[in-house]
Amino acid sequence: MKKILGPMRRAIQDFNLIEDGDKIGVGVSGGKDSMVLLYALKLYQRFSPEKFQLEAFTVDLGFKGFNTKAIEKYCKSIGVPFNIKETNIKDIVFDIRKEKNPCSLCANMRRGAIHNALKEKGFNKLALGHHSDDAIDTLFLSLLYEGRLNTLQPLTYLDRKKIYVIRPLLYTSEQDIKNAIEKNNIPIVNNPCPVDKKTKREDMNKLVQNIYNEVPGAKNRILTAMKNKEGLKLWF
């Protein structure tokens, strides 16, 4: 886990993501990113100079076959309390609204559900498992589809909910996360959503991978531009 903990610790320090007394809820979908983040934060909690509370929060969208028991079992194995928020988001998005492009509405409803779950327990921060590849994909999505330069932020304050959203893995690569899954036997729960892996984000990921293949070193230079005052400086 060194390749996860090292970059995560730098991100926490660079952006002041964790402070003494924080009550941090990790948004756990069962996918590789959130499961690695949960384990990494549990390990970090042991030597962190800041003392903080850590719990896992999972939103059940209502899809059949979503194995929340596997997530709960893993949380118990590493000593992290598990919380589940039952919803009917699947019914609303797919059956009632019959959305042709369901991802946006689903994401908004899912965020609302997890924010409410955290507030109900008095948590002040939500940790999400977005990594550096997600940040670059988001930058290109924003540029090509919205005509603006924008990406995932390491720290965001949600004024209406009085919750901070933190992304401790933004310095971490997706490949290192995949390696951590294999080396640490971290379980993965399959996403039963029918449009999983069929989104614009997946298409953008393929486009960006083509850029990396054509231009050696492109990824590192993009990341440098995102945090360098002489470049884009999209991170603070």
JSON list of C-alpha atoms in Angstrom, two decimals:
[
{"chain": "A", "resi": 1, "resn": "MET", "atom": "CA", "xyz": [0.00, 0.00, 0.00]},
{"chain": "A", "resi": 2, "resn": "LYS", "atom": "CA", "xyz": [3.03, 2.33, -0.07]},
{"chain": "A", "resi": 3, "resn": "LYS", "atom": "CA", "xyz": [2.13, 3.65, -3.53]},
{"chain": "A", "resi": 4, "resn": "ILE", "atom": "CA", "xyz": [-1.33, 4.50, -2.19]},
{"chain": "A", "resi": 5, "resn": "LEU", "atom": "CA", "xyz": [-0.45, 5.86, 1.24]},
{"chain": "A", "resi": 6, "resn": "GLY", "atom": "CA", "xyz": [2.45, 8.06, 0.09]},
{"chain": "A", "resi": 7, "resn": "PRO", "atom": "CA", "xyz": [0.51, 10.10, -2.51]},
{"chain": "A", "resi": 8, "resn": "MET", "atom": "CA", "xyz": [-2.56, 10.14, -0.28]},
{"chain": "A", "resi": 9, "resn": "ARG", "atom": "CA", "xyz": [-0.61, 11.57, 2.62]},
{"chain": "A", "resi": 10, "resn": "ARG", "atom": "CA", "xyz": [0.85, 14.29, 0.37]},
{"chain": "A", "resi": 11, "resn": "ALA", "atom": "CA", "xyz": [-2.61, 15.22, -0.88]},
{"chain": "A", "resi": 12, "resn": "ILE", "atom": "CA", "xyz": [-3.96, 15.37, 2.67]},
{"chain": "A", "resi": 13, "resn": "GLN", "atom": "CA", "xyz": [-1.11, 17.67, 3.70]},
{"chain": "A", "resi": 14, "resn": "ASP", "atom": "CA", "xyz": [-1.07, 19.81, 0.53]},
{"chain": "A", "resi": 15, "resn": "PHE", "atom": "CA", "xyz": [-4.78, 20.58, 0.69]},
{"chain": "A", "resi": 16, "resn": "ASN", "atom": "CA", "xyz": [-5.39, 20.27, 4.45]},
{"chain": "A", "resi": 17, "resn": "LEU", "atom": "CA", "xyz": [-8.02, 17.60, 3.87]},
{"chain": "A", "resi": 18, "resn": "ILE", "atom": "CA", "xyz": [-8.13, 16.18, 7.41]},
{"chain": "A", "resi": 19, "resn": "GLU", "atom": "CA", "xyz": [-8.17, 18.06, 10.70]},
{"chain": "A", "resi": 20, "resn": "ASP", "atom": "CA", "xyz": [-8.36, 17.09, 14.35]},
{"chain": "A", "resi": 21, "resn": "GLY", "atom": "CA", "xyz": [-11.83, 16.00, 15.39]},
{"chain": "A", "resi": 22, "resn": "ASP", "atom": "CA", "xyz": [-13.13, 15.34, 11.89]},
{"chain": "A", "resi": 23, "resn": "LYS", "atom": "CA", "xyz": [-15.88, 12.79, 11.45]},
{"chain": "A", "resi": 24, "resn": "ILE", "atom": "CA", "xyz": [-15.20, 11.37, 8.01]},
{"chain": "A", "resi": 25, "resn": "GLY", "atom": "CA", "xyz": [-17.61, 9.20, 6.09]},
{"chain": "A", "resi": 26, "resn": "VAL", "atom": "CA", "xyz": [-16.21, 7.29, 3.13]},
{"chain": "A", "resi": 27, "resn": "GLY", "atom": "CA", "xyz": [-18.59, 6.90, 0.21]},
{"chain": "A", "resi": 28, "resn": "VAL", "atom": "CA", "xyz": [-18.26, 3.19, -0.54]},
{"chain": "A", "resi": 29, "resn": "SER", "atom": "CA", "xyz": [-19.84, 1.89, -3.73]},
{"chain": "A", "resi": 30, "resn": "GLY", "atom": "CA", "xyz": [-18.04, -1.45, -3.64]},
{"chain": "A", "resi": 31, "resn": "GLY", "atom": "CA", "xyz": [-15.86, -0.51, -6.62]},
{"chain": "A", "resi": 32, "resn": "LYS", "atom": "CA", "xyz": [-12.08, -0.63, -6.57]},
{"chain": "A", "resi": 33, "resn": "ASP", "atom": "CA", "xyz": [-11.52, 3.09, -5.91]},
{"chain": "A", "resi": 34, "resn": "SER", "atom": "CA", "xyz": [-13.76, 3.45, -2.88]},
{"chain": "A", "resi": 35, "resn": "MET", "atom": "CA", "xyz": [-12.67, 0.13, -1.37]},
{"chain": "A", "resi": 36, "resn": "VAL", "atom": "CA", "xyz": [-8.98, 1.06, -1.62]},
{"chain": "A", "resi": 37, "resn": "LEU", "atom": "CA", "xyz": [-9.69, 4.53, -0.22]},
{"chain": "A", "resi": 38, "resn": "LEU", "atom": "CA", "xyz": [-11.50, 3.01, 2.76]},
{"chain": "A", "resi": 39, "resn": "TYR", "atom": "CA", "xyz": [-8.59, 0.67, 3.55]},
{"chain": "A", "resi": 40, "resn": "ALA", "atom": "CA", "xyz": [-5.99, 3.40, 2.99]},
{"chain": "A", "resi": 41, "resn": "LEU", "atom": "CA", "xyz": [-7.75, 5.84, 5.33]},
{"chain": "A", "resi": 42, "resn": "LYS", "atom": "CA", "xyz": [-8.03, 3.13, 7.97]},
{"chain": "A", "resi": 43, "resn": "LEU", "atom": "CA", "xyz": [-4.28, 2.53, 7.73]},
{"chain": "A", "resi": 44, "resn": "TYR", "atom": "CA", "xyz": [-3.59, 6.27, 7.73]},
{"chain": "A", "resi": 45, "resn": "GLN", "atom": "CA", "xyz": [-5.73, 6.72, 10.82]},
{"chain": "A", "resi": 46, "resn": "ARG", "atom": "CA", "xyz": [-3.20, 4.68, 12.80]},
{"chain": "A", "resi": 47, "resn": "PHE", "atom": "CA", "xyz": [-0.29, 7.11, 12.28]},
{"chain": "A", "resi": 48, "resn": "SER", "atom": "CA", "xyz": [-2.09, 10.33, 11.34]},
{"chain": "A", "resi": 49, "resn": "PRO", "atom": "CA", "xyz": [-1.10, 13.39, 13.38]},
{"chain": "A", "resi": 50, "resn": "GLU", "atom": "CA", "xyz": [-4.78, 14.35, 13.24]},
{"chain": "A", "resi": 51, "resn": "LYS", "atom": "CA", "xyz": [-7.26, 12.30, 15.24]},
{"chain": "A", "resi": 52, "resn": "PHE", "atom": "CA", "xyz": [-10.43, 11.59, 13.30]},
{"chain": "A", "resi": 53, "resn": "GLN", "atom": "CA", "xyz": [-13.41, 9.27, 13.23]},
{"chain": "A", "resi": 54, "resn": "LEU", "atom": "CA", "xyz": [-13.94, 7.02, 10.20]},
{"chain": "A", "resi": 55, "resn": "GLU", "atom": "CA", "xyz": [-17.04, 5.18, 8.98]},
{"chain": "A", "resi": 56, "resn": "ALA", "atom": "CA", "xyz": [-18.23, 3.72, 5.66]},
{"chain": "A", "resi": 57, "resn": "PHE", "atom": "CA", "xyz": [-21.45, 4.87, 3.98]},
{"chain": "A", "resi": 58, "resn": "THR", "atom": "CA", "xyz": [-23.07, 2.94, 1.13]},
{"chain": "A", "resi": 59, "resn": "VAL", "atom": "CA", "xyz": [-26.10, 4.04, -0.87]},
{"chain": "A", "resi": 60, "resn": "ASP", "atom": "CA", "xyz": [-28.25, 1.15, -2.12]},
{"chain": "A", "resi": 61, "resn": "LEU", "atom": "CA", "xyz": [-29.86, 2.41, -5.32]},
{"chain": "A", "resi": 62, "resn": "GLY", "atom": "CA", "xyz": [-32.33, -0.48, -5.41]},
{"chain": "A", "resi": 63, "resn": "PHE", "atom": "CA", "xyz": [-30.77, -2.66, -8.12]},
{"chain": "A", "resi": 64, "resn": "LYS", "atom": "CA", "xyz": [-31.17, -6.41, -7.68]},
{"chain": "A", "resi": 65, "resn": "GLY", "atom": "CA", "xyz": [-27.87, -8.19, -7.18]},
{"chain": "A", "resi": 66, "resn": "PHE", "atom": "CA", "xyz": [-26.07, -5.37, -5.36]},
{"chain": "A", "resi": 67, "resn": "ASN", "atom": "CA", "xyz": [-24.09, -7.26, -2.70]},
{"chain": "A", "resi": 68, "resn": "THR", "atom": "CA", "xyz": [-24.03, -4.89, 0.26]},
{"chain": "A", "resi": 69, "resn": "LYS", "atom": "CA", "xyz": [-23.28, -7.82, 2.59]},
{"chain": "A", "resi": 70, "resn": "ALA", "atom": "CA", "xyz": [-19.84, -8.21, 0.99]},
{"chain": "A", "resi": 71, "resn": "ILE", "atom": "CA", "xyz": [-19.08, -4.54, 1.67]},
{"chain": "A", "resi": 72, "resn": "GLU", "atom": "CA", "xyz": [-20.33, -4.84, 5.25]},
{"chain": "A", "resi": 73, "resn": "LYS", "atom": "CA", "xyz": [-18.19, -7.94, 5.81]},
{"chain": "A", "resi": 74, "resn": "TYR", "atom": "CA", "xyz": [-15.06, -6.21, 4.56]},
{"chain": "A", "resi": 75, "resn": "CYS", "atom": "CA", "xyz": [-15.73, -3.14, 6.71]},
{"chain": "A", "resi": 76, "resn": "LYS", "atom": "CA", "xyz": [-16.02, -5.39, 9.75]},
{"chain": "A", "resi": 77, "resn": "SER", "atom": "CA", "xyz": [-12.77, -7.17, 8.86]},
{"chain": "A", "resi": 78, "resn": "ILE", "atom": "CA", "xyz": [-10.80, -3.90, 8.95]},
{"chain": "A", "resi": 79, "resn": "GLY", "atom": "CA", "xyz": [-12.65, -2.42, 11.91]},
{"chain": "A", "resi": 80, "resn": "VAL", "atom": "CA", "xyz": [-14.67, 0.31, 10.18]},
{"chain": "A", "resi": 81, "resn": "PRO", "atom": "CA", "xyz": [-18.35, 0.85, 11.10]},
{"chain": "A", "resi": 82, "resn": "PHE", "atom": "CA", "xyz": [-20.67, 0.33, 8.14]},
{"chain": "A", "resi": 83, "resn": "ASN", "atom": "CA", "xyz": [-23.76, 2.39, 7.29]},
{"chain": "A", "resi": 84, "resn": "ILE", "atom": "CA", "xyz": [-26.23, 1.72, 4.49]},
{"chain": "A", "resi": 85, "resn": "LYS", "atom": "CA", "xyz": [-28.80, 4.10, 3.05]},
{"chain": "A", "resi": 86, "resn": "GLU", "atom": "CA", "xyz": [-31.66, 2.30, 1.31]},
{"chain": "A", "resi": 87, "resn": "THR", "atom": "CA", "xyz": [-33.22, 4.24, -1.58]},
{"chain": "A", "resi": 88, "resn": "ASN", "atom": "CA", "xyz": [-35.57, 3.80, -4.54]},
{"chain": "A", "resi": 89, "resn": "ILE", "atom": "CA", "xyz": [-33.35, 5.76, -6.92]},
{"chain": "A", "resi": 90, "resn": "LYS", "atom": "CA", "xyz": [-33.33, 2.93, -9.47]},
{"chain": "A", "resi": 91, "resn": "ASP", "atom": "CA", "xyz": [-37.15, 2.95, -9.62]},
{"chain": "A", "resi": 92, "resn": "ILE", "atom": "CA", "xyz": [-37.33, 6.72, -10.04]},
{"chain": "A", "resi": 93, "resn": "VAL", "atom": "CA", "xyz": [-34.62, 7.02, -12.68]},
{"chain": "A", "resi": 94, "resn": "PHE", "atom": "CA", "xyz": [-35.27, 3.92, -14.79]},
{"chain": "A", "resi": 95, "resn": "ASP", "atom": "CA", "xyz": [-38.90, 2.90, -14.17]},
{"chain": "A", "resi": 96, "resn": "ILE", "atom": "CA", "xyz": [-40.80, 6.11, -13.40]},
{"chain": "A", "resi": 97, "resn": "ARG", "atom": "CA", "xyz": [-38.81, 8.80, -15.23]},
{"chain": "A", "resi": 98, "resn": "LYS", "atom": "CA", "xyz": [-37.43, 6.39, -17.86]},
{"chain": "A", "resi": 99, "resn": "GLU", "atom": "CA", "xyz": [-34.40, 8.64, -18.34]},
{"chain": "A", "resi": 100, "resn": "LYS", "atom": "CA", "xyz": [-32.61, 8.21, -21.68]},
{"chain": "A", "resi": 101, "resn": "ASN", "atom": "CA", "xyz": [-29.45, 9.66, -20.09]},
{"chain": "A", "resi": 102, "resn": "PRO", "atom": "CA", "xyz": [-29.85, 8.49, -16.49]},
{"chain": "A", "resi": 103, "resn": "CYS", "atom": "CA", "xyz": [-26.39, 9.18, -15.09]},
{"chain": "A", "resi": 104, "resn": "SER", "atom": "CA", "xyz": [-26.84, 12.86, -14.21]},
{"chain": "A", "resi": 105, "resn": "LEU", "atom": "CA", "xyz": [-30.11, 12.43, -12.29]},
{"chain": "A", "resi": 106, "resn": "CYS", "atom": "CA", "xyz": [-28.87, 9.26, -10.62]},
{"chain": "A", "resi": 107, "resn": "ALA", "atom": "CA", "xyz": [-25.65, 10.97, -9.50]},
{"chain": "A", "resi": 108, "resn": "ASN", "atom": "CA", "xyz": [-27.54, 13.95, -8.08]},
{"chain": "A", "resi": 109, "resn": "MET", "atom": "CA", "xyz": [-29.94, 11.73, -6.15]},
{"chain": "A", "resi": 110, "resn": "ARG", "atom": "CA", "xyz": [-27.13, 9.50, -4.93]},
{"chain": "A", "resi": 111, "resn": "ARG", "atom": "CA", "xyz": [-25.16, 12.51, -3.67]},
{"chain": "A", "resi": 112, "resn": "GLY", "atom": "CA", "xyz": [-28.23, 13.83, -1.89]},
{"chain": "A", "resi": 113, "resn": "ALA", "atom": "CA", "xyz": [-28.81, 10.48, -0.21]},
{"chain": "A", "resi": 114, "resn": "ILE", "atom": "CA", "xyz": [-25.27, 10.11, 1.08]},
{"chain": "A", "resi": 115, "resn": "HIS", "atom": "CA", "xyz": [-25.08, 13.74, 2.21]},
{"chain": "A", "resi": 116, "resn": "ASN", "atom": "CA", "xyz": [-28.27, 13.25, 4.23]},
{"chain": "A", "resi": 117, "resn": "ALA", "atom": "CA", "xyz": [-26.94, 10.00, 5.70]},
{"chain": "A", "resi": 118, "resn": "LEU", "atom": "CA", "xyz": [-23.80, 11.79, 6.89]},
{"chain": "A", "resi": 119, "resn": "LYS", "atom": "CA", "xyz": [-25.74, 14.71, 8.35]},
{"chain": "A", "resi": 120, "resn": "GLU", "atom": "CA", "xyz": [-28.03, 12.34, 10.24]},
{"chain": "A", "resi": 121, "resn": "LYS", "atom": "CA", "xyz": [-24.98, 10.99, 12.09]},
{"chain": "A", "resi": 122, "resn": "GLY", "atom": "CA", "xyz": [-23.26, 14.33, 12.55]},
{"chain": "A", "resi": 123, "resn": "PHE", "atom": "CA", "xyz": [-20.39, 13.75, 10.10]},
{"chain": "A", "resi": 124, "resn": "ASN", "atom": "CA", "xyz": [-18.68, 16.82, 8.64]},
{"chain": "A", "resi": 125, "resn": "LYS", "atom": "CA", "xyz": [-16.65, 15.32, 5.77]},
{"chain": "A", "resi": 126, "resn": "LEU", "atom": "CA", "xyz": [-17.33, 12.94, 2.90]},
{"chain": "A", "resi": 127, "resn": "ALA", "atom": "CA", "xyz": [-14.32, 11.18, 1.37]},
{"chain": "A", "resi": 128, "resn": "LEU", "atom": "CA", "xyz": [-14.62, 10.02, -2.24]},
{"chain": "A", "resi": 129, "resn": "GLY", "atom": "CA", "xyz": [-12.30, 7.71, -4.17]},
{"chain": "A", "resi": 130, "resn": "HIS", "atom": "CA", "xyz": [-11.59, 9.80, -7.27]},
{"chain": "A", "resi": 131, "resn": "HIS", "atom": "CA", "xyz": [-8.00, 9.42, -8.49]},
{"chain": "A", "resi": 132, "resn": "SER", "atom": "CA", "xyz": [-5.70, 11.35, -10.84]},
{"chain": "A", "resi": 133, "resn": "ASP", "atom": "CA", "xyz": [-7.03, 9.62, -13.96]},
{"chain": "A", "resi": 134, "resn": "ASP", "atom": "CA", "xyz": [-10.58, 10.64, -12.98]},
{"chain": "A", "resi": 135, "resn": "ALA", "atom": "CA", "xyz": [-9.41, 14.24, -12.62]},
{"chain": "A", "resi": 136, "resn": "ILE", "atom": "CA", "xyz": [-7.87, 14.28, -16.10]},
{"chain": "A", "resi": 137, "resn": "ASP", "atom": "CA", "xyz": [-10.94, 12.64, -17.66]},
{"chain": "A", "resi": 138, "resn": "THR", "atom": "CA", "xyz": [-13.11, 15.28, -15.97]},
{"chain": "A", "resi": 139, "resn": "LEU", "atom": "CA", "xyz": [-10.90, 18.07, -17.32]},
{"chain": "A", "resi": 140, "resn": "PHE", "atom": "CA", "xyz": [-11.33, 16.84, -20.89]},
{"chain": "A", "resi": 141, "resn": "LEU", "atom": "CA", "xyz": [-15.08, 16.26, -20.43]},
{"chain": "A", "resi": 142, "resn": "SER", "atom": "CA", "xyz": [-15.47, 19.82, -19.21]},
{"chain": "A", "resi": 143, "resn": "LEU", "atom": "CA", "xyz": [-13.32, 21.24, -22.00]},
{"chain": "A", "resi": 144, "resn": "LEU", "atom": "CA", "xyz": [-14.90, 19.32, -24.87]},
{"chain": "A", "resi": 145, "resn": "TYR", "atom": "CA", "xyz": [-18.55, 19.20, -23.76]},
{"chain": "A", "resi": 146, "resn": "GLU", "atom": "CA", "xyz": [-18.91, 22.38, -21.67]},
{"chain": "A", "resi": 147, "resn": "GLY", "atom": "CA", "xyz": [-16.32, 24.71, -23.19]},
{"chain": "A", "resi": 148, "resn": "ARG", "atom": "CA", "xyz": [-14.62, 25.44, -19.87]},
{"chain": "A", "resi": 149, "resn": "LEU", "atom": "CA", "xyz": [-11.62, 24.35, -17.84]},
{"chain": "A", "resi": 150, "resn": "ASN", "atom": "CA", "xyz": [-12.81, 22.52, -14.77]},
{"chain": "A", "resi": 151, "resn": "THR", "atom": "CA", "xyz": [-11.95, 19.35, -12.90]},
{"chain": "A", "resi": 152, "resn": "LEU", "atom": "CA", "xyz": [-12.45, 17.49, -9.62]},
{"chain": "A", "resi": 153, "resn": "GLN", "atom": "CA", "xyz": [-11.32, 19.47, -6.60]},
{"chain": "A", "resi": 154, "resn": "PRO", "atom": "CA", "xyz": [-9.41, 17.96, -3.66]},
{"chain": "A", "resi": 155, "resn": "LEU", "atom": "CA", "xyz": [-11.57, 19.92, -1.20]},
{"chain": "A", "resi": 156, "resn": "THR", "atom": "CA", "xyz": [-15.07, 21.31, -1.71]},
{"chain": "A", "resi": 157, "resn": "TYR", "atom": "CA", "xyz": [-17.47, 22.86, 0.78]},
{"chain": "A", "resi": 158, "resn": "LEU", "atom": "CA", "xyz": [-21.18, 22.21, 0.33]},
{"chain": "A", "resi": 159, "resn": "ASP", "atom": "CA", "xyz": [-22.76, 25.23, 1.96]},
{"chain": "A", "resi": 160, "resn": "ARG", "atom": "CA", "xyz": [-26.34, 23.89, 1.95]},
{"chain": "A", "resi": 161, "resn": "LYS", "atom": "CA", "xyz": [-25.33, 20.67, 3.68]},
{"chain": "A", "resi": 162, "resn": "LYS", "atom": "CA", "xyz": [-22.45, 22.09, 5.76]},
{"chain": "A", "resi": 163, "resn": "ILE", "atom": "CA", "xyz": [-20.28, 19.19, 4.57]},
{"chain": "A", "resi": 164, "resn": "TYR", "atom": "CA", "xyz": [-16.79, 19.14, 3.10]},
{"chain": "A", "resi": 165, "resn": "VAL", "atom": "CA", "xyz": [-16.08, 16.73, 0.26]},
{"chain": "A", "resi": 166, "resn": "ILE", "atom": "CA", "xyz": [-12.48, 15.50, 0.20]},
{"chain": "A", "resi": 167, "resn": "ARG", "atom": "CA", "xyz": [-10.68, 13.46, -2.45]},
{"chain": "A", "resi": 168, "resn": "PRO", "atom": "CA", "xyz": [-7.49, 12.07, -0.84]},
{"chain": "A", "resi": 169, "resn": "LEU", "atom": "CA", "xyz": [-6.55, 9.91, -3.86]},
{"chain": "A", "resi": 170, "resn": "LEU", "atom": "CA", "xyz": [-6.16, 12.71, -6.42]},
{"chain": "A", "resi": 171, "resn": "TYR", "atom": "CA", "xyz": [-2.39, 12.16, -6.54]},
{"chain": "A", "resi": 172, "resn": "THR", "atom": "CA", "xyz": [-2.88, 8.41, -6.98]},
{"chain": "A", "resi": 173, "resn": "SER", "atom": "CA", "xyz": [-3.01, 6.61, -10.34]},
{"chain": "A", "resi": 174, "resn": "GLU", "atom": "CA", "xyz": [-5.72, 4.15, -11.30]},
{"chain": "A", "resi": 175, "resn": "GLN", "atom": "CA", "xyz": [-3.09, 1.52, -12.05]},
{"chain": "A", "resi": 176, "resn": "ASP", "atom": "CA", "xyz": [-1.71, 1.74, -8.51]},
{"chain": "A", "resi": 177, "resn": "ILE", "atom": "CA", "xyz": [-5.24, 1.29, -7.18]},
{"chain": "A", "resi": 178, "resn": "LYS", "atom": "CA", "xyz": [-5.69, -1.84, -9.33]},
{"chain": "A", "resi": 179, "resn": "ASN", "atom": "CA", "xyz": [-2.38, -3.19, -8.03]},
{"chain": "A", "resi": 180, "resn": "ALA", "atom": "CA", "xyz": [-3.41, -2.50, -4.42]},
{"chain": "A", "resi": 181, "resn": "ILE", "atom": "CA", "xyz": [-6.64, -4.46, -4.93]},
{"chain": "A", "resi": 182, "resn": "GLU", "atom": "CA", "xyz": [-4.72, -7.53, -6.08]},
{"chain": "A", "resi": 183, "resn": "LYS", "atom": "CA", "xyz": [-1.89, -7.38, -3.56]},
{"chain": "A", "resi": 184, "resn": "ASN", "atom": "CA", "xyz": [-4.14, -6.79, -0.53]},
{"chain": "A", "resi": 185, "resn": "ASN", "atom": "CA", "xyz": [-7.01, -9.13, -1.49]},
{"chain": "A", "resi": 186, "resn": "ILE", "atom": "CA", "xyz": [-9.53, -6.31, -1.29]},
{"chain": "A", "resi": 187, "resn": "PRO", "atom": "CA", "xyz": [-12.96, -7.51, -2.48]},
{"chain": "A", "resi": 188, "resn": "ILE", "atom": "CA", "xyz": [-14.82, -5.76, -5.27]},
{"chain": "A", "resi": 189, "resn": "VAL", "atom": "CA", "xyz": [-18.60, -5.63, -5.61]},
{"chain": "A", "resi": 190, "resn": "ASN", "atom": "CA", "xyz": [-19.93, -5.53, -9.17]},
{"chain": "A", "resi": 191, "resn": "ASN", "atom": "CA", "xyz": [-22.08, -2.58, -10.20]},
{"chain": "A", "resi": 192, "resn": "PRO", "atom": "CA", "xyz": [-25.48, -3.91, -11.40]},
{"chain": "A", "resi": 193, "resn": "CYS", "atom": "CA", "xyz": [-26.44, -0.66, -13.19]},
{"chain": "A", "resi": 194, "resn": "PRO", "atom": "CA", "xyz": [-27.34, -1.44, -16.83]},
{"chain": "A", "resi": 195, "resn": "VAL", "atom": "CA", "xyz": [-25.43, 1.60, -18.15]},
{"chain": "A", "resi": 196, "resn": "ASP", "atom": "CA", "xyz": [-22.24, 0.93, -16.20]},
{"chain": "A", "resi": 197, "resn": "LYS", "atom": "CA", "xyz": [-19.18, 1.29, -18.48]},
{"chain": "A", "resi": 198, "resn": "LYS", "atom": "CA", "xyz": [-21.36, 2.81, -21.23]},
{"chain": "A", "resi": 199, "resn": "THR", "atom": "CA", "xyz": [-20.99, 6.50, -20.43]},
{"chain": "A", "resi": 200, "resn": "LYS", "atom": "CA", "xyz": [-19.29, 9.57, -21.92]},
{"chain": "A", "resi": 201, "resn": "ARG", "atom": "CA", "xyz": [-16.72, 9.27, -19.14]},
{"chain": "A", "resi": 202, "resn": "GLU", "atom": "CA", "xyz": [-15.72, 5.83, -20.42]},
{"chain": "A", "resi": 203, "resn": "ASP", "atom": "CA", "xyz": [-15.43, 7.20, -23.95]},
{"chain": "A", "resi": 204, "resn": "MET", "atom": "CA", "xyz": [-13.29, 10.08, -22.67]},
{"chain": "A", "resi": 205, "resn": "ASN", "atom": "CA", "xyz": [-11.04, 7.67, -20.80]},
{"chain": "A", "resi": 206, "resn": "LYS", "atom": "CA", "xyz": [-10.34, 5.84, -24.06]},
{"chain": "A", "resi": 207, "resn": "LEU", "atom": "CA", "xyz": [-9.59, 9.12, -25.83]},
{"chain": "A", "resi": 208, "resn": "VAL", "atom": "CA", "xyz": [-7.18, 10.20, -23.10]},
{"chain": "A", "resi": 209, "resn": "GLN", "atom": "CA", "xyz": [-5.45, 6.81, -23.18]},
{"chain": "A", "resi": 210, "resn": "ASN", "atom": "CA", "xyz": [-4.88, 7.32, -26.91]},
{"chain": "A", "resi": 211, "resn": "ILE", "atom": "CA", "xyz": [-3.24, 10.67, -26.14]},
{"chain": "A", "resi": 212, "resn": "TYR", "atom": "CA", "xyz": [-0.92, 8.99, -23.64]},
{"chain": "A", "resi": 213, "resn": "ASN", "atom": "CA", "xyz": [0.03, 6.40, -26.26]},
{"chain": "A", "resi": 214, "resn": "GLU", "atom": "CA", "xyz": [0.79, 9.09, -28.85]},
{"chain": "A", "resi": 215, "resn": "VAL", "atom": "CA", "xyz": [2.53, 11.54, -26.51]},
{"chain": "A", "resi": 216, "resn": "PRO", "atom": "CA", "xyz": [4.89, 9.95, -23.95]},
{"chain": "A", "resi": 217, "resn": "GLY", "atom": "CA", "xyz": [4.82, 11.80, -20.63]},
{"chain": "A", "resi": 218, "resn": "ALA", "atom": "CA", "xyz": [1.55, 13.59, -21.45]},
{"chain": "A", "resi": 219, "resn": "LYS", "atom": "CA", "xyz": [-0.19, 12.46, -18.28]},
{"chain": "A", "resi": 220, "resn": "ASN", "atom": "CA", "xyz": [2.46, 13.84, -15.94]},
{"chain": "A", "resi": 221, "resn": "ARG", "atom": "CA", "xyz": [2.55, 17.15, -17.80]},
{"chain": "A", "resi": 222, "resn": "ILE", "atom": "CA", "xyz": [-1.24, 17.48, -17.60]},
{"chain": "A", "resi": 223, "resn": "LEU", "atom": "CA", "xyz": [-1.17, 16.82, -13.86]},
{"chain": "A", "resi": 224, "resn": "THR", "atom": "CA", "xyz": [1.66, 19.35, -13.45]},
{"chain": "A", "resi": 225, "resn": "ALA", "atom": "CA", "xyz": [-0.38, 21.97, -15.31]},
{"chain": "A", "resi": 226, "resn": "MET", "atom": "CA", "xyz": [-3.37, 21.30, -13.06]},
{"chain": "A", "resi": 227, "resn": "LYS", "atom": "CA", "xyz": [-1.45, 22.14, -9.89]},
{"chain": "A", "resi": 228, "resn": "ASN", "atom": "CA", "xyz": [1.32, 24.46, -11.15]},
{"chain": "A", "resi": 229, "resn": "LYS", "atom": "CA", "xyz": [0.88, 28.23, -10.96]},
{"chain": "A", "resi": 230, "resn": "GLU", "atom": "CA", "xyz": [2.65, 28.48, -14.33]},
{"chain": "A", "resi": 231, "resn": "GLY", "atom": "CA", "xyz": [0.14, 26.09, -15.87]},
{"chain": "A", "resi": 232, "resn": "LEU", "atom": "CA", "xyz": [-3.63, 25.83, -15.45]},
{"chain": "A", "resi": 233, "resn": "LYS", "atom": "CA", "xyz": [-3.57, 25.57, -11.67]},
{"chain": "A", "resi": 234, "resn": "LEU", "atom": "CA", "xyz": [-6.98, 23.96, -11.40]},
{"chain": "A", "resi": 235, "resn": "TRP", "atom": "CA", "xyz": [-6.18, 22.60, -7.95]},
{"chain": "A", "resi": 236, "resn": "PHE", "atom": "CA", "xyz": [-6.26, 25.62, -5.63]}
]
